[in-house]
Short mmCIF file of C-alpha atoms in Angstrom, two decimals:
data_model
loop_
_atom_site.label_atom_id
_atom_site.label_comp_id
_atom_site.label_asym_id
_atom_site.label_seq_id
_atom_site.Cartn_x
_atom_site.Cartn_y
_atom_site.Cartn_z
CA MET T 18 161.26 13.69 3.39
CA THR T 19 159.61 12.84 6.70
CA GLU T 20 158.25 9.31 6.79
CA ASN T 21 154.79 8.54 8.13
CA TYR T 22 155.28 5.48 10.31
CA SER T 23 151.55 4.83 10.41
CA GLU T 24 151.80 3.89 6.72
CA HIS T 25 154.32 1.15 7.52
CA LEU T 26 152.02 -1.30 9.27
CA PRO T 27 153.92 -4.12 10.98
CA VAL T 28 152.32 -7.43 10.06
CA LEU T 29 150.88 -9.73 12.75
CA LEU T 30 152.12 -7.32 15.42
CA SER T 31 150.16 -8.44 18.48
CA GLU T 32 150.54 -12.13 17.60
CA THR T 33 154.31 -11.73 17.19
CA ILE T 34 154.81 -9.84 20.44
CA GLN T 35 152.68 -12.36 22.31
CA GLY T 36 154.62 -15.22 20.72
CA LEU T 37 157.97 -13.74 21.77
CA SER T 38 156.74 -13.61 25.39
CA VAL T 39 158.88 -10.52 26.03
CA LYS T 40 160.73 -10.36 29.36
CA ALA T 41 161.17 -6.85 30.74
CA ASP T 42 164.91 -7.28 31.39
CA GLY T 43 165.59 -9.47 28.36
CA LYS T 44 167.84 -9.17 25.34
CA TYR T 45 166.10 -9.18 21.96
CA LEU T 46 167.06 -9.14 18.31
CA ASP T 47 164.95 -7.76 15.48
CA ALA T 48 166.90 -9.31 12.62
CA THR T 49 164.89 -7.49 9.92
CA PHE T 50 164.29 -4.01 11.37
CA GLY T 51 162.54 -2.47 8.34
CA ARG T 52 160.94 0.71 9.64
CA GLY T 53 160.87 -0.47 13.24
CA GLY T 54 157.21 -1.27 13.87
CA HIS T 55 157.91 -4.54 15.64
CA SER T 56 160.95 -3.06 17.41
CA ARG T 57 158.92 -0.25 18.92
CA ALA T 58 156.38 -2.74 20.24
CA ILE T 59 159.16 -4.78 21.86
CA LEU T 60 160.73 -1.65 23.39
CA ALA T 61 157.36 -0.74 24.90
CA LEU T 62 157.59 -3.91 27.03
CA LEU T 63 161.24 -3.62 28.08
CA SER T 64 162.48 -2.12 31.35
CA ASP T 65 165.48 0.21 31.58
CA ASN T 66 167.64 -2.92 31.77
CA GLY T 67 166.20 -4.54 28.65
CA ARG T 68 168.05 -4.35 25.35
CA LEU T 69 167.07 -4.62 21.69
CA LEU T 70 169.39 -4.90 18.69
CA GLY T 71 168.11 -4.26 15.19
CA LEU T 72 169.69 -5.51 11.96
CA ASP T 73 168.96 -4.54 8.38
CA ARG T 74 170.87 -4.33 5.12
CA ASP T 75 168.77 -1.49 3.71
CA PRO T 76 170.41 1.95 4.15
CA GLN T 77 167.00 3.62 4.57
CA ALA T 78 166.12 1.21 7.38
CA ILE T 79 169.44 1.99 9.05
CA LYS T 80 168.68 5.71 8.86
CA THR T 81 165.36 5.12 10.64
CA GLY T 82 167.04 2.84 13.18
CA LEU T 83 169.74 5.37 14.02
CA ALA T 84 167.05 7.96 14.75
CA LEU T 85 165.35 5.50 17.10
CA ALA T 86 168.66 4.66 18.78
CA ALA T 87 169.25 8.37 19.41
CA GLU T 88 165.89 8.52 21.19
CA ASP T 89 166.15 5.27 23.14
CA PRO T 90 169.43 4.03 24.73
CA ARG T 91 168.00 0.53 25.07
CA PHE T 92 168.07 0.16 21.28
CA SER T 93 170.97 -0.13 18.85
CA ILE T 94 171.14 -0.98 15.15
CA GLU T 95 173.70 -2.44 12.78
CA GLN T 96 173.79 -2.63 9.00
CA ALA T 97 174.04 -6.34 8.27
CA ASN T 98 172.20 -9.17 6.54
CA PHE T 99 170.11 -11.20 8.94
CA SER T 100 172.32 -14.16 8.07
CA GLU T 101 175.06 -12.28 9.93
CA LEU T 102 173.18 -12.17 13.21
CA SER T 103 175.68 -14.42 14.96
CA THR T 104 178.52 -11.95 14.31
CA ALA T 105 176.43 -9.02 15.56
CA VAL T 106 175.48 -10.90 18.72
CA HIS T 107 179.06 -12.06 19.33
CA SER T 108 180.33 -8.48 19.20
CA ARG T 109 178.00 -7.63 22.10
CA LEU T 110 178.87 -10.78 24.08
CA TRP T 111 175.24 -11.88 23.87
CA GLN T 112 175.98 -15.38 22.57
CA GLY T 113 173.61 -17.89 24.14
CA SER T 114 171.76 -15.22 26.14
CA VAL T 115 169.28 -13.73 23.64
CA ASP T 116 165.70 -14.09 24.89
CA GLY T 117 163.96 -13.60 21.59
CA ILE T 118 164.61 -13.19 17.86
CA LEU T 119 162.22 -11.85 15.25
CA MET T 120 162.64 -12.37 11.51
CA ASP T 121 160.15 -10.66 9.19
CA ILE T 122 161.24 -12.10 5.85
CA GLY T 123 160.92 -10.49 2.45
CA VAL T 124 160.42 -7.01 1.02
CA SER T 125 158.92 -4.26 3.20
CA SER T 126 156.08 -1.91 2.29
CA PRO T 127 158.39 1.16 2.09
CA GLN T 128 160.62 -0.72 -0.34
CA LEU T 129 157.64 -1.67 -2.49
CA ASP T 130 156.24 1.87 -2.38
CA ASP T 131 159.49 3.51 -3.51
CA ALA T 132 159.61 3.28 -7.31
CA GLU T 133 163.35 4.00 -7.28
CA ARG T 134 164.01 0.67 -5.58
CA GLY T 135 162.57 -1.33 -8.47
CA PHE T 136 160.70 -3.93 -6.41
CA SER T 137 157.21 -3.27 -7.72
CA PHE T 138 155.67 -3.51 -11.17
CA MET T 139 152.94 -1.11 -10.02
CA LYS T 140 155.22 1.93 -10.40
CA ASP T 141 157.78 2.53 -13.13
CA GLY T 142 161.34 2.85 -11.94
CA PRO T 143 164.88 1.46 -12.32
CA LEU T 144 164.94 -2.34 -12.33
CA ASP T 145 167.13 -2.71 -9.24
CA MET T 146 165.49 -4.93 -6.54
CA ARG T 147 168.50 -4.98 -4.21
CA MET T 148 167.75 -4.78 -0.48
CA ASN T 149 171.09 -2.98 -0.21
CA PRO T 150 171.55 -0.87 -3.35
CA ASP T 151 175.25 -0.53 -2.55
CA ALA T 152 176.00 -4.26 -2.77
CA GLY T 153 175.73 -6.95 -5.43
CA ILE T 154 174.27 -6.67 -8.92
CA SER T 155 170.90 -5.23 -9.83
CA ALA T 156 168.08 -7.18 -11.46
CA ALA T 157 168.71 -5.26 -14.70
CA GLU T 158 172.39 -6.21 -14.69
CA TRP T 159 171.59 -9.87 -14.10
CA LEU T 160 168.90 -10.02 -16.78
CA ALA T 161 171.30 -8.42 -19.28
CA THR T 162 173.80 -11.28 -19.09
CA ALA T 163 172.20 -14.41 -17.61
CA GLU T 164 171.63 -17.47 -19.80
CA MET T 165 168.04 -18.16 -20.80
CA ASP T 166 168.00 -21.49 -18.94
CA GLU T 167 169.18 -19.80 -15.73
CA ILE T 168 166.49 -17.12 -15.98
CA ALA T 169 163.85 -19.76 -16.67
CA ASP T 170 164.99 -21.86 -13.70
CA VAL T 171 164.86 -18.87 -11.34
CA ILE T 172 161.38 -17.84 -12.47
CA LYS T 173 160.00 -21.39 -12.38
CA THR T 174 161.62 -22.41 -9.09
CA LEU T 175 161.55 -19.25 -6.99
CA GLY T 176 158.40 -17.79 -8.50
CA GLU T 177 156.57 -21.08 -8.99
CA GLU T 178 155.67 -19.68 -12.41
CA ARG T 179 154.59 -22.34 -14.91
CA TYR T 180 155.39 -20.09 -17.88
CA GLY T 181 158.97 -19.51 -16.71
CA LYS T 182 160.62 -20.77 -19.89
CA ARG T 183 158.32 -18.75 -22.11
CA ILE T 184 158.97 -15.58 -20.08
CA ALA T 185 162.73 -16.21 -20.06
CA ARG T 186 162.75 -16.59 -23.84
CA ALA T 187 160.88 -13.30 -24.19
CA ILE T 188 163.41 -11.59 -21.90
CA VAL T 189 166.38 -12.82 -23.93
CA GLU T 190 164.76 -11.95 -27.28
CA THR T 191 163.84 -8.47 -26.04
CA ARG T 192 167.22 -7.66 -24.48
CA ASP T 193 168.95 -8.47 -27.77
CA GLU T 194 167.18 -5.46 -29.26
CA THR T 195 166.55 -3.19 -26.22
CA PRO T 196 168.11 -3.29 -22.73
CA ILE T 197 165.54 -4.12 -20.02
CA ILE T 198 166.25 -1.46 -17.43
CA THR T 199 162.89 -0.42 -15.94
CA THR T 200 160.18 -2.21 -13.99
CA LYS T 201 157.54 -1.24 -16.55
CA GLN T 202 159.56 -2.79 -19.38
CA LEU T 203 159.80 -6.09 -17.52
CA ALA T 204 156.17 -6.06 -16.37
CA ASP T 205 154.89 -5.34 -19.89
CA LEU T 206 157.15 -8.03 -21.34
CA VAL T 207 155.89 -10.66 -18.87
CA ASP T 208 152.30 -9.59 -19.48
CA LYS T 209 152.68 -10.17 -23.23
CA ALA T 210 154.51 -13.47 -22.75
CA SER T 211 151.89 -14.94 -20.39
CA PRO T 212 149.20 -16.89 -22.26
CA SER T 213 146.67 -16.91 -19.43
CA ARG T 214 145.43 -14.51 -16.74
CA ASP T 215 144.64 -14.76 -13.03
CA LYS T 216 141.94 -12.19 -12.29
CA PHE T 217 143.32 -11.75 -8.76
CA LYS T 218 147.01 -11.42 -9.67
CA HIS T 219 149.07 -9.43 -12.18
CA PRO T 220 150.93 -11.74 -14.61
CA ALA T 221 154.29 -10.26 -13.51
CA THR T 222 153.78 -10.97 -9.79
CA ARG T 223 155.60 -14.32 -9.69
CA THR T 224 158.40 -13.20 -12.00
CA PHE T 225 159.19 -10.09 -9.96
CA GLN T 226 159.05 -12.13 -6.76
CA ALA T 227 161.41 -14.76 -8.17
CA ILE T 228 163.99 -12.29 -9.44
CA ARG T 229 163.93 -10.36 -6.15
CA ILE T 230 164.47 -13.52 -4.12
CA PHE T 231 167.34 -14.53 -6.39
CA ILE T 232 169.05 -11.12 -6.48
CA ASN T 233 168.99 -10.90 -2.66
CA ASN T 234 169.83 -14.58 -2.05
CA GLU T 235 166.87 -14.67 0.30
CA LEU T 236 166.33 -18.41 0.74
CA GLU T 237 169.99 -19.09 1.53
CA GLU T 238 169.99 -16.11 3.89
CA LEU T 239 167.00 -17.55 5.73
CA THR T 240 168.50 -21.03 6.06
CA THR T 241 171.74 -19.60 7.47
CA ALA T 242 169.94 -17.24 9.84
CA LEU T 243 167.78 -20.02 11.30
CA GLU T 244 170.86 -22.10 12.15
CA GLN T 245 172.58 -19.12 13.76
CA ALA T 246 169.46 -18.18 15.72
CA LEU T 247 169.55 -21.48 17.60
CA ASP T 248 173.13 -20.84 18.67
CA VAL T 249 172.54 -17.32 19.98
CA LEU T 250 169.24 -17.95 21.79
CA ALA T 251 169.19 -18.63 25.52
CA VAL T 252 167.44 -21.78 26.69
CA GLY T 253 163.78 -20.80 26.80
CA GLY T 254 164.36 -18.06 24.23
CA ARG T 255 161.76 -17.63 21.49
CA LEU T 256 162.21 -17.48 17.72
CA ALA T 257 159.40 -15.84 15.71
CA VAL T 258 159.53 -15.93 11.90
CA ILE T 259 157.08 -14.20 9.57
CA SER T 260 157.24 -15.31 5.94
CA PHE T 261 155.26 -14.19 2.89
CA HIS T 262 156.20 -16.85 0.35
CA SER T 263 155.47 -20.57 0.32
CA LEU T 264 159.12 -21.47 -0.27
CA GLU T 265 160.21 -19.39 2.74
CA ASP T 266 157.51 -20.83 4.96
CA ARG T 267 158.46 -24.35 3.86
CA ILE T 268 162.05 -23.74 4.99
CA VAL T 269 160.90 -22.43 8.38
CA LYS T 270 158.37 -25.22 8.88
CA ARG T 271 160.90 -27.92 7.99
CA PHE T 272 163.59 -26.37 10.22
CA PHE T 273 161.24 -26.17 13.21
CA ARG T 274 160.02 -29.73 12.61
CA ASP T 275 163.50 -31.20 12.28
CA GLU T 276 164.89 -29.39 15.33
CA ALA T 277 161.84 -30.35 17.40
CA ARG T 278 162.27 -33.98 16.33
CA GLY T 279 165.95 -34.13 17.31
CA ASP T 280 168.53 -36.65 16.15
CA ASP T 281 167.63 -38.54 12.98
CA LEU T 282 167.75 -42.12 14.23
CA PRO T 283 165.82 -45.20 13.05
CA SER T 284 162.35 -45.39 14.62
CA HIS T 285 163.02 -48.82 16.14
CA PHE T 286 165.87 -47.52 18.36
CA PRO T 287 164.90 -48.08 22.05
CA ILE T 288 165.25 -44.46 23.21
CA THR T 289 162.90 -41.79 24.54
CA VAL T 290 162.02 -38.57 22.74
CA ASP T 291 164.23 -36.58 25.14
CA GLN T 292 167.21 -38.74 24.24
CA LEU T 293 166.89 -37.61 20.63
CA ASN T 294 168.23 -34.22 21.79
CA PRO T 295 165.50 -31.97 20.33
CA ARG T 296 166.67 -28.35 20.27
CA LEU T 297 163.34 -26.65 19.69
CA LYS T 298 159.77 -26.85 20.87
CA VAL T 299 157.19 -25.59 18.38
CA ILE T 300 154.78 -23.15 20.03
CA GLY T 301 151.25 -23.49 18.67
CA LYS T 302 150.28 -23.70 15.02
CA ALA T 303 151.13 -21.42 12.13
CA ILE T 304 149.35 -18.08 12.55
CA LYS T 305 147.82 -16.06 9.72
CA ALA T 306 146.45 -12.54 9.70
CA SER T 307 142.83 -11.94 10.63
CA GLU T 308 140.27 -10.59 8.20
CA ASP T 309 140.38 -7.26 10.03
CA GLU T 310 144.13 -6.99 9.57
CA THR T 311 144.11 -7.95 5.90
CA ARG T 312 141.40 -5.38 5.28
CA LEU T 313 143.63 -2.68 6.79
CA ASN T 314 146.86 -4.06 5.35
CA PRO T 315 146.47 -6.20 2.20
CA ARG T 316 150.17 -7.17 2.39
CA ALA T 317 149.30 -9.29 5.44
CA ARG T 318 147.23 -11.69 3.31
CA SER T 319 150.12 -14.03 2.59
CA ALA T 320 151.89 -13.66 5.96
CA VAL T 321 152.53 -16.78 8.05
CA LEU T 322 153.95 -16.55 11.58
CA ARG T 323 155.68 -19.54 13.19
CA ILE T 324 157.06 -19.55 16.73
CA ALA T 325 159.43 -21.94 18.48
CA GLU T 326 161.27 -22.06 21.81
CA LYS T 327 164.84 -23.23 22.37
CA LEU T 328 165.09 -26.31 24.58
CA ALA T 329 168.85 -26.84 24.78
#
């Protein structure tokens, strides 16, 4: 099936490209390639000497990336988690010379739209939720064996769902009679277990989000990737991170703040700010999508872009 790239709208595109301050001859890393919307915009600003490396763990994203690489010798792609960016950069001898890194965190629109991937409760399909269907365990496999307290903790913590324990109990009681193997089964179960309704949000939204984040180890991946990004960036290189979840954005915000602050020393120490060895400079404030963009692409509603520059 031929994909329509116009349907895969890259979020905060112009703001991200502007934030990266792309140099024509620079080296860039799109650590979450997806369907390549941001990558194509970066390539449009690179000279023949510029280079862009894409990473993604999703086989479908890799297929799209390989097609782009065949068209454009400045681009290459590798199947890897974005927490493995240091290894990918090392293999190209780019360590400490990358001019910009983009991370667009979370599930992509093509993944949500494909019922077979099991990310969305809007379409019935296998309850999978893995970014890489060839690795790890599926959501259905985890829900079939996990303890009720573990399920409740995941839903409450990663989904910020106040009815996490109630939903977890319903999952365990249901699976004892019927295996939960489809997205519709889980969505209907959560709907029945939820005592109240948000008129703007389906009751299963937070539960699906929590399980997806857990299955793909997304928060730990992000923390690791941020640390590695600082090591591979050149001085003056930019790091742009787009997140769609408050927990993700909190990790990025805290990381940027701590690295911009530098060494954690008592406030009464007689030293200047520069002597605290800050490694990052935060560029501007957090950026959110405009009304025009959210009208065209509702997924952009929860997007938050943060940008920082490496100092040393």
